[in-house]
mmCIF file of C-alpha atoms and ligand atoms in Angstrom:
data_model
loop_
_atom_site.group_PDB
_atom_site.id
_atom_site.type_symbol
_atom_site.label_atom_id
_atom_site.label_comp_id
_atom_site.label_asym_id
_atom_site.label_seq_id
_atom_site.Cartn_x
_atom_site.Cartn_y
_atom_site.Cartn_z
ATOM 1 C CA UNK A 24 31.708 33.569 -7.754
ATOM 2 C CA UNK A 25 28.912 31.656 -9.431
ATOM 3 C CA UNK A 26 29.090 28.984 -12.622
ATOM 4 C CA UNK A 27 25.908 28.655 -14.039
ATOM 5 C CA UNK A 28 24.745 26.283 -16.535
ATOM 6 C CA UNK A 29 21.308 24.181 -18.317
ATOM 7 C CA UNK A 30 21.132 21.086 -17.603
ATOM 8 C CA UNK A 31 18.595 19.518 -20.385
ATOM 9 C CA UNK A 32 15.190 18.161 -19.211
ATOM 10 C CA UNK A 33 12.745 16.623 -21.128
ATOM 11 C CA UNK A 34 11.706 17.992 -24.221
ATOM 12 C CA UNK A 35 12.551 21.515 -23.766
ATOM 13 C CA UNK A 36 13.503 22.358 -19.895
ATOM 14 C CA UNK A 37 16.605 23.375 -18.844
ATOM 15 C CA UNK A 38 17.829 22.736 -14.805
ATOM 16 C CA UNK A 39 19.236 25.525 -13.825
ATOM 17 C CA UNK A 40 22.729 24.089 -11.993
ATOM 18 C CA UNK A 41 24.669 27.207 -10.034
ATOM 19 C CA UNK A 42 28.725 26.071 -8.500
ATOM 20 C CA UNK A 43 30.734 27.116 -6.366
ATOM 21 C CA UNK A 44 33.789 24.853 -8.264
ATOM 22 C CA UNK A 45 35.966 25.540 -5.719
ATOM 23 C CA UNK A 46 34.263 24.634 -2.312
ATOM 24 C CA UNK A 47 32.058 21.841 -4.944
ATOM 25 C CA UNK A 48 29.238 23.075 -3.577
ATOM 26 C CA UNK A 49 26.253 23.461 -5.951
ATOM 27 C CA UNK A 50 22.181 24.263 -6.269
ATOM 28 C CA UNK A 51 19.679 23.169 -8.691
ATOM 29 C CA UNK A 52 16.832 25.151 -10.083
ATOM 30 C CA UNK A 53 13.300 23.131 -10.673
ATOM 31 C CA UNK A 54 14.847 19.521 -10.786
ATOM 32 C CA UNK A 55 11.642 18.126 -12.961
ATOM 33 C CA UNK A 56 13.860 15.351 -13.366
ATOM 34 C CA UNK A 57 16.961 13.406 -10.821
ATOM 35 C CA UNK A 58 19.233 11.310 -13.440
ATOM 36 C CA UNK A 59 20.480 14.832 -15.122
ATOM 37 C CA UNK A 60 21.527 16.258 -12.074
ATOM 38 C CA UNK A 61 22.355 13.486 -10.570
ATOM 39 C CA UNK A 62 24.898 12.627 -13.734
ATOM 40 C CA UNK A 63 25.958 16.221 -14.205
ATOM 41 C CA UNK A 64 26.839 16.059 -10.696
ATOM 42 C CA UNK A 65 28.696 13.629 -10.922
ATOM 43 C CA UNK A 66 30.379 14.652 -13.899
ATOM 44 C CA UNK A 67 31.663 17.321 -11.789
ATOM 45 C CA UNK A 68 32.225 15.695 -8.833
ATOM 46 C CA UNK A 69 29.533 18.827 -6.861
ATOM 47 C CA UNK A 70 27.745 17.990 -4.195
ATOM 48 C CA UNK A 71 24.120 18.921 -3.710
ATOM 49 C CA UNK A 72 23.856 21.881 -1.087
ATOM 50 C CA UNK A 73 20.854 23.116 -2.138
ATOM 51 C CA UNK A 74 17.959 23.512 -4.085
ATOM 52 C CA UNK A 75 15.688 26.529 -5.634
ATOM 53 C CA UNK A 76 11.992 25.955 -6.587
ATOM 54 C CA UNK A 77 9.845 27.590 -8.597
ATOM 55 C CA UNK A 78 6.542 26.713 -8.101
ATOM 56 C CA UNK A 79 4.540 23.311 -7.570
ATOM 57 C CA UNK A 80 4.234 22.370 -11.850
ATOM 58 C CA UNK A 81 5.471 18.649 -11.838
ATOM 59 C CA UNK A 82 8.465 19.823 -14.811
ATOM 60 C CA UNK A 83 9.628 21.066 -11.388
ATOM 61 C CA UNK A 84 9.532 19.914 -8.820
ATOM 62 C CA UNK A 85 9.027 15.760 -10.356
ATOM 63 C CA UNK A 86 13.411 15.112 -9.295
ATOM 64 C CA UNK A 87 13.198 16.278 -6.310
ATOM 65 C CA UNK A 88 12.810 13.846 -3.374
ATOM 66 C CA UNK A 89 15.385 11.116 -5.468
ATOM 67 C CA UNK A 90 17.553 14.084 -5.307
ATOM 68 C CA UNK A 91 16.823 14.707 -1.048
ATOM 69 C CA UNK A 92 17.111 10.810 -0.521
ATOM 70 C CA UNK A 93 20.912 10.580 -2.398
ATOM 71 C CA UNK A 94 22.703 14.531 -1.355
ATOM 72 C CA UNK A 95 19.740 16.084 1.657
ATOM 73 C CA UNK A 96 20.119 19.128 -0.144
ATOM 74 C CA UNK A 97 18.179 22.242 1.483
ATOM 75 C CA UNK A 98 15.276 22.839 -0.340
ATOM 76 C CA UNK A 99 13.982 26.056 -0.411
ATOM 77 C CA UNK A 100 10.449 26.945 -2.672
ATOM 78 C CA UNK A 101 7.102 28.570 -1.732
ATOM 79 C CA UNK A 102 4.390 28.681 0.297
ATOM 80 C CA UNK A 103 2.553 26.046 -0.954
ATOM 81 C CA UNK A 104 1.548 22.918 1.540
ATOM 82 C CA UNK A 105 0.966 20.752 -2.462
ATOM 83 C CA UNK A 106 4.578 20.138 -2.904
ATOM 84 C CA UNK A 107 6.886 17.615 -0.792
ATOM 85 C CA UNK A 108 9.883 18.461 0.878
ATOM 86 C CA UNK A 109 10.369 21.990 1.140
ATOM 87 C CA UNK A 110 12.823 22.816 4.055
ATOM 88 C CA UNK A 111 12.036 26.631 3.436
ATOM 89 C CA UNK A 112 8.639 28.587 2.618
ATOM 90 C CA UNK A 113 9.502 31.722 0.848
ATOM 91 C CA UNK A 114 7.511 34.767 0.863
ATOM 92 C CA UNK A 115 8.626 38.110 -1.108
ATOM 93 C CA UNK A 116 11.243 40.297 0.767
ATOM 94 C CA UNK A 117 12.695 36.892 1.810
ATOM 95 C CA UNK A 118 16.875 37.081 1.179
ATOM 96 C CA UNK A 119 18.557 33.471 1.121
ATOM 97 C CA UNK A 120 21.816 32.554 0.402
ATOM 98 C CA UNK A 121 22.808 30.112 -2.288
ATOM 99 C CA UNK A 122 26.537 29.437 -2.167
ATOM 100 C CA UNK A 123 27.243 33.037 0.111
ATOM 101 C CA UNK A 124 25.878 34.819 -2.886
ATOM 102 C CA UNK A 125 22.198 36.578 -1.535
ATOM 103 C CA UNK A 126 19.752 35.510 -3.415
ATOM 104 C CA UNK A 127 15.879 38.194 -2.730
ATOM 105 C CA UNK A 128 12.201 36.968 -3.191
ATOM 106 C CA UNK A 129 9.966 37.587 -5.414
ATOM 107 C CA UNK A 130 6.030 36.412 -5.555
ATOM 108 C CA UNK A 131 5.711 36.672 -9.337
ATOM 109 C CA UNK A 132 1.954 34.595 -9.163
ATOM 110 C CA UNK A 133 -0.159 33.934 -12.903
ATOM 111 C CA UNK A 134 1.313 31.102 -14.293
ATOM 112 C CA UNK A 135 0.398 29.541 -10.932
ATOM 113 C CA UNK A 136 -0.220 31.164 -8.071
ATOM 114 C CA UNK A 137 2.506 29.769 -6.087
ATOM 115 C CA UNK A 138 5.212 31.170 -8.108
ATOM 116 C CA UNK A 139 8.371 33.378 -7.312
ATOM 117 C CA UNK A 140 11.038 34.238 -8.777
ATOM 118 C CA UNK A 141 14.964 34.560 -7.158
ATOM 119 C CA UNK A 142 16.610 38.129 -8.115
ATOM 120 C CA UNK A 143 20.159 38.554 -7.116
ATOM 121 C CA UNK A 144 21.157 41.669 -7.578
ATOM 122 C CA UNK A 145 24.993 42.351 -7.617
ATOM 123 C CA UNK A 146 27.610 43.888 -11.119
ATOM 124 C CA UNK A 147 25.952 41.505 -13.039
ATOM 125 C CA UNK A 148 22.665 40.775 -11.584
ATOM 126 C CA UNK A 149 20.740 37.327 -12.050
ATOM 127 C CA UNK A 150 16.674 36.372 -12.463
ATOM 128 C CA UNK A 151 15.563 32.818 -11.870
ATOM 129 C CA UNK A 152 11.474 33.411 -12.908
ATOM 130 C CA UNK A 153 10.945 29.278 -13.656
ATOM 131 C CA UNK A 154 7.892 29.459 -15.834
ATOM 132 C CA UNK A 155 6.781 33.491 -15.607
ATOM 133 C CA UNK A 156 9.427 35.253 -17.689
ATOM 134 C CA UNK A 157 10.430 33.196 -21.091
ATOM 135 C CA UNK A 158 13.097 34.546 -23.499
ATOM 136 C CA UNK A 159 10.734 36.988 -26.073
ATOM 137 C CA UNK A 160 7.609 35.449 -24.198
ATOM 138 C CA UNK A 161 5.393 35.037 -20.963
ATOM 139 C CA UNK A 162 3.926 31.335 -19.362
ATOM 140 C CA UNK A 163 0.318 30.209 -19.293
ATOM 141 C CA UNK A 164 -1.985 31.924 -16.860
ATOM 142 C CA UNK A 165 -3.152 28.379 -15.059
ATOM 143 C CA UNK A 166 -3.613 29.809 -12.583
ATOM 144 C CA UNK A 167 -3.737 33.837 -12.690
ATOM 145 C CA UNK A 168 -5.521 36.318 -13.777
ATOM 146 C CA UNK A 169 -4.269 38.631 -16.706
ATOM 147 C CA UNK A 170 -4.062 41.274 -13.652
ATOM 148 C CA UNK A 171 -2.251 39.224 -11.422
ATOM 149 C CA UNK A 172 0.329 37.824 -14.260
ATOM 150 C CA UNK A 173 0.111 40.951 -15.882
ATOM 151 C CA UNK A 174 1.295 43.168 -12.022
ATOM 152 C CA UNK A 175 4.073 39.741 -11.824
ATOM 153 C CA UNK A 176 5.415 41.046 -15.319
ATOM 154 C CA UNK A 177 5.503 44.767 -14.171
ATOM 155 C CA UNK A 178 7.786 43.863 -11.549
ATOM 156 C CA UNK A 179 10.161 41.755 -13.343
ATOM 157 C CA UNK A 180 9.687 44.835 -15.876
ATOM 158 C CA UNK A 181 11.578 46.950 -13.042
ATOM 159 C CA UNK A 182 14.848 45.269 -12.193
ATOM 160 C CA UNK A 183 18.079 46.334 -13.890
ATOM 161 C CA UNK A 184 18.252 46.220 -17.300
ATOM 162 C CA UNK A 185 21.165 44.750 -17.807
ATOM 163 C CA UNK A 186 19.601 41.566 -15.808
ATOM 164 C CA UNK A 187 20.010 38.117 -17.120
ATOM 165 C CA UNK A 188 17.279 35.857 -17.376
ATOM 166 C CA UNK A 189 17.211 32.086 -16.188
ATOM 167 C CA UNK A 190 13.866 30.947 -17.871
ATOM 168 C CA UNK A 191 12.688 27.238 -17.392
ATOM 169 C CA UNK A 192 12.423 26.087 -21.071
ATOM 170 C CA UNK A 193 13.670 26.545 -25.020
ATOM 171 C CA UNK A 194 10.996 28.196 -26.256
ATOM 172 C CA UNK A 195 12.502 31.415 -27.909
ATOM 173 C CA UNK A 196 11.463 30.494 -31.454
ATOM 174 C CA UNK A 197 8.330 29.879 -30.904
ATOM 175 C CA UNK A 198 7.672 33.399 -29.004
ATOM 176 C CA UNK A 199 9.575 35.531 -31.034
ATOM 177 C CA UNK A 200 7.482 33.851 -34.685
ATOM 178 C CA UNK A 201 4.520 35.271 -32.105
ATOM 179 C CA UNK A 202 7.006 38.602 -30.738
ATOM 180 C CA UNK A 203 7.054 39.206 -35.132
ATOM 181 C CA UNK A 204 3.376 38.572 -35.555
ATOM 182 C CA UNK A 205 3.373 41.420 -33.477
ATOM 183 C CA UNK A 206 5.575 43.654 -34.342
ATOM 184 C CA UNK A 207 6.450 43.410 -37.750
ATOM 185 C CA UNK A 208 8.111 46.442 -37.830
ATOM 186 C CA UNK A 209 11.215 45.777 -34.271
ATOM 187 C CA UNK A 210 13.946 45.937 -36.034
ATOM 188 C CA UNK A 211 15.875 44.345 -32.415
ATOM 189 C CA UNK A 212 13.588 41.708 -32.699
ATOM 190 C CA UNK A 213 14.423 40.941 -36.152
ATOM 191 C CA UNK A 214 18.388 40.886 -34.833
ATOM 192 C CA UNK A 215 17.202 38.779 -31.900
ATOM 193 C CA UNK A 216 15.484 36.132 -34.470
ATOM 194 C CA UNK A 217 18.490 35.823 -36.404
ATOM 195 C CA UNK A 218 21.058 34.855 -32.889
ATOM 196 C CA UNK A 219 18.461 32.776 -32.247
ATOM 197 C CA UNK A 220 17.586 30.840 -35.397
ATOM 198 C CA UNK A 221 21.884 30.936 -35.019
ATOM 199 C CA UNK A 222 22.066 29.121 -31.732
ATOM 200 C CA UNK A 223 19.208 26.511 -32.368
ATOM 201 C CA UNK A 224 21.192 25.811 -35.273
ATOM 202 C CA UNK A 225 23.792 25.090 -33.857
ATOM 203 C CA UNK A 226 21.438 22.832 -30.820
ATOM 204 C CA UNK A 227 22.932 26.165 -28.291
ATOM 205 C CA UNK A 228 20.561 27.719 -25.728
ATOM 206 C CA UNK A 229 19.589 30.521 -26.890
ATOM 207 C CA UNK A 230 18.979 31.405 -22.929
ATOM 208 C CA UNK A 231 19.765 33.522 -20.563
ATOM 209 C CA UNK A 232 18.500 36.426 -21.390
ATOM 210 C CA UNK A 233 19.333 39.630 -20.494
ATOM 211 C CA UNK A 234 15.830 41.971 -19.470
ATOM 212 C CA UNK A 235 16.795 44.797 -21.687
ATOM 213 C CA UNK A 236 16.587 42.404 -24.179
ATOM 214 C CA UNK A 237 13.295 41.365 -22.830
ATOM 215 C CA UNK A 238 12.138 44.940 -22.926
ATOM 216 C CA UNK A 239 12.982 45.968 -26.494
ATOM 217 C CA UNK A 240 11.557 43.084 -27.769
ATOM 218 C CA UNK A 241 8.909 40.493 -25.587
ATOM 219 C CA UNK A 242 5.501 41.355 -26.284
ATOM 220 C CA UNK A 243 4.172 40.541 -23.160
ATOM 221 C CA UNK A 244 6.687 43.817 -21.426
ATOM 222 C CA UNK A 245 5.543 46.048 -24.795
ATOM 223 C CA UNK A 246 2.071 46.584 -23.147
ATOM 224 C CA UNK A 247 2.866 50.461 -22.822
ATOM 225 C CA UNK A 248 4.005 50.622 -26.812
ATOM 226 C CA UNK A 249 2.303 52.433 -29.758
ATOM 227 C CA UNK A 250 3.013 49.880 -32.258
ATOM 228 C CA UNK A 251 1.838 46.487 -29.852
ATOM 229 C CA UNK A 252 -1.676 48.561 -29.566
ATOM 230 C CA UNK A 253 -1.866 49.555 -32.603
ATOM 231 C CA UNK A 254 -1.371 45.580 -33.554
ATOM 232 C CA UNK A 255 -4.249 44.473 -31.530
ATOM 233 C CA UNK A 256 -6.280 47.035 -32.431
ATOM 234 C CA UNK A 257 -6.220 45.792 -36.561
ATOM 235 C CA UNK A 258 -6.328 42.232 -35.410
ATOM 236 C CA UNK A 259 -9.422 43.703 -33.683
ATOM 237 C CA UNK A 260 -8.168 41.970 -30.358
ATOM 238 C CA UNK A 261 -8.738 44.644 -27.986
ATOM 239 C CA UNK A 262 -11.326 45.262 -25.054
ATOM 240 C CA UNK A 263 -9.883 47.935 -23.235
ATOM 241 C CA UNK A 264 -6.285 49.859 -23.020
ATOM 242 C CA UNK A 265 -4.996 49.339 -19.470
ATOM 243 C CA UNK A 266 -2.530 47.704 -19.478
ATOM 244 C CA UNK A 267 -3.989 44.411 -17.913
ATOM 245 C CA UNK A 268 -6.535 44.597 -20.819
ATOM 246 C CA UNK A 269 -3.393 44.700 -23.164
ATOM 247 C CA UNK A 270 -2.005 42.815 -21.566
ATOM 248 C CA UNK A 271 -4.922 40.093 -21.544
ATOM 249 C CA UNK A 272 -5.410 40.118 -25.420
ATOM 250 C CA UNK A 273 -1.565 39.527 -25.957
ATOM 251 C CA UNK A 274 -2.263 36.909 -23.660
ATOM 252 C CA UNK A 275 -5.489 35.634 -25.527
ATOM 253 C CA UNK A 276 -3.062 36.129 -28.937
ATOM 254 C CA UNK A 277 -0.399 33.902 -28.332
ATOM 255 C CA UNK A 278 -2.579 31.347 -26.752
ATOM 256 C CA UNK A 279 -4.289 30.871 -30.008
ATOM 257 C CA UNK A 280 -1.353 31.591 -31.888
HETATM 258 ZN ZN1 LIG B 29 5.028 25.203 -14.903
#
C-alpha cells in the first residue's frame, strides 16, 4: 500500500512523494526542485528508488540532476531527448512498477507535446497528471492545439470516477473562480468552492481531487453540458459546437479571465 503526500515547492508546485515506509523506499513525481525533496526524504529516512516525470518544463525536472547524483534513482519519463537523465522513456500503454504497484502510461499531449500521465488501476485508482488536468481546470496549451488537448482530457475523463487526481499545482481557487463564471448555477461547484476556501484558509492542499468531482465542476470536462454552451453563447465566445471547439472557447476565455 502506497503512502502519498505532497512536497510543496516554488510558489504553488506539488512534488508528489510516494513511499512504502516498511521498505524505506520512495518515488517522487516531477521534482522541479531537489532541496525540499532531499529534506523530506531525510526527515522520513527514505531512499529515493525512482522518479516519474510527466513533461519537460523546468518546474517539473529542475531537481533531477541533483537527485540522481545523491540517490541514483531509476528515472521514468516521456520520449523527449530534451530531458536529461531519463533511464526509461515511456509511451501510451507502457506499464511500470512503482513500489510494487503497477502504473499504466498515457500520452496526454496539449500542455506540452511530450506530456504523459501515470494511472494506477485498483480499489482506489490513482492518476498523476502533471499540468494536464488540474483541480477545477486544465493546463495552458503551450505546445498542443485545442483538439489535441481536448482529446487528452477526454481520455482522462474516461477513467473510473473514483480516481484520485494528483495534479502538480495548487491553482484550485483561481480555477474555481473561473468555473463559477462559466456555470454560476452549478450547486456542486458552489459546495466545492466553499470546501476549497476552507482548506486554503487552513493552508491545506486542495488536492488530490476525485475525478467524479472534476466531471461535476471542472468546465474543461463539461464541454458537452448545455449550461456551459449557453454561457459561452451568452458571452458571444462560441465559434462552433464540436467538443474541441467548445473546449477551445472555454480555454480562450480562461486565458483572458
Ligand atoms: Zn508545465
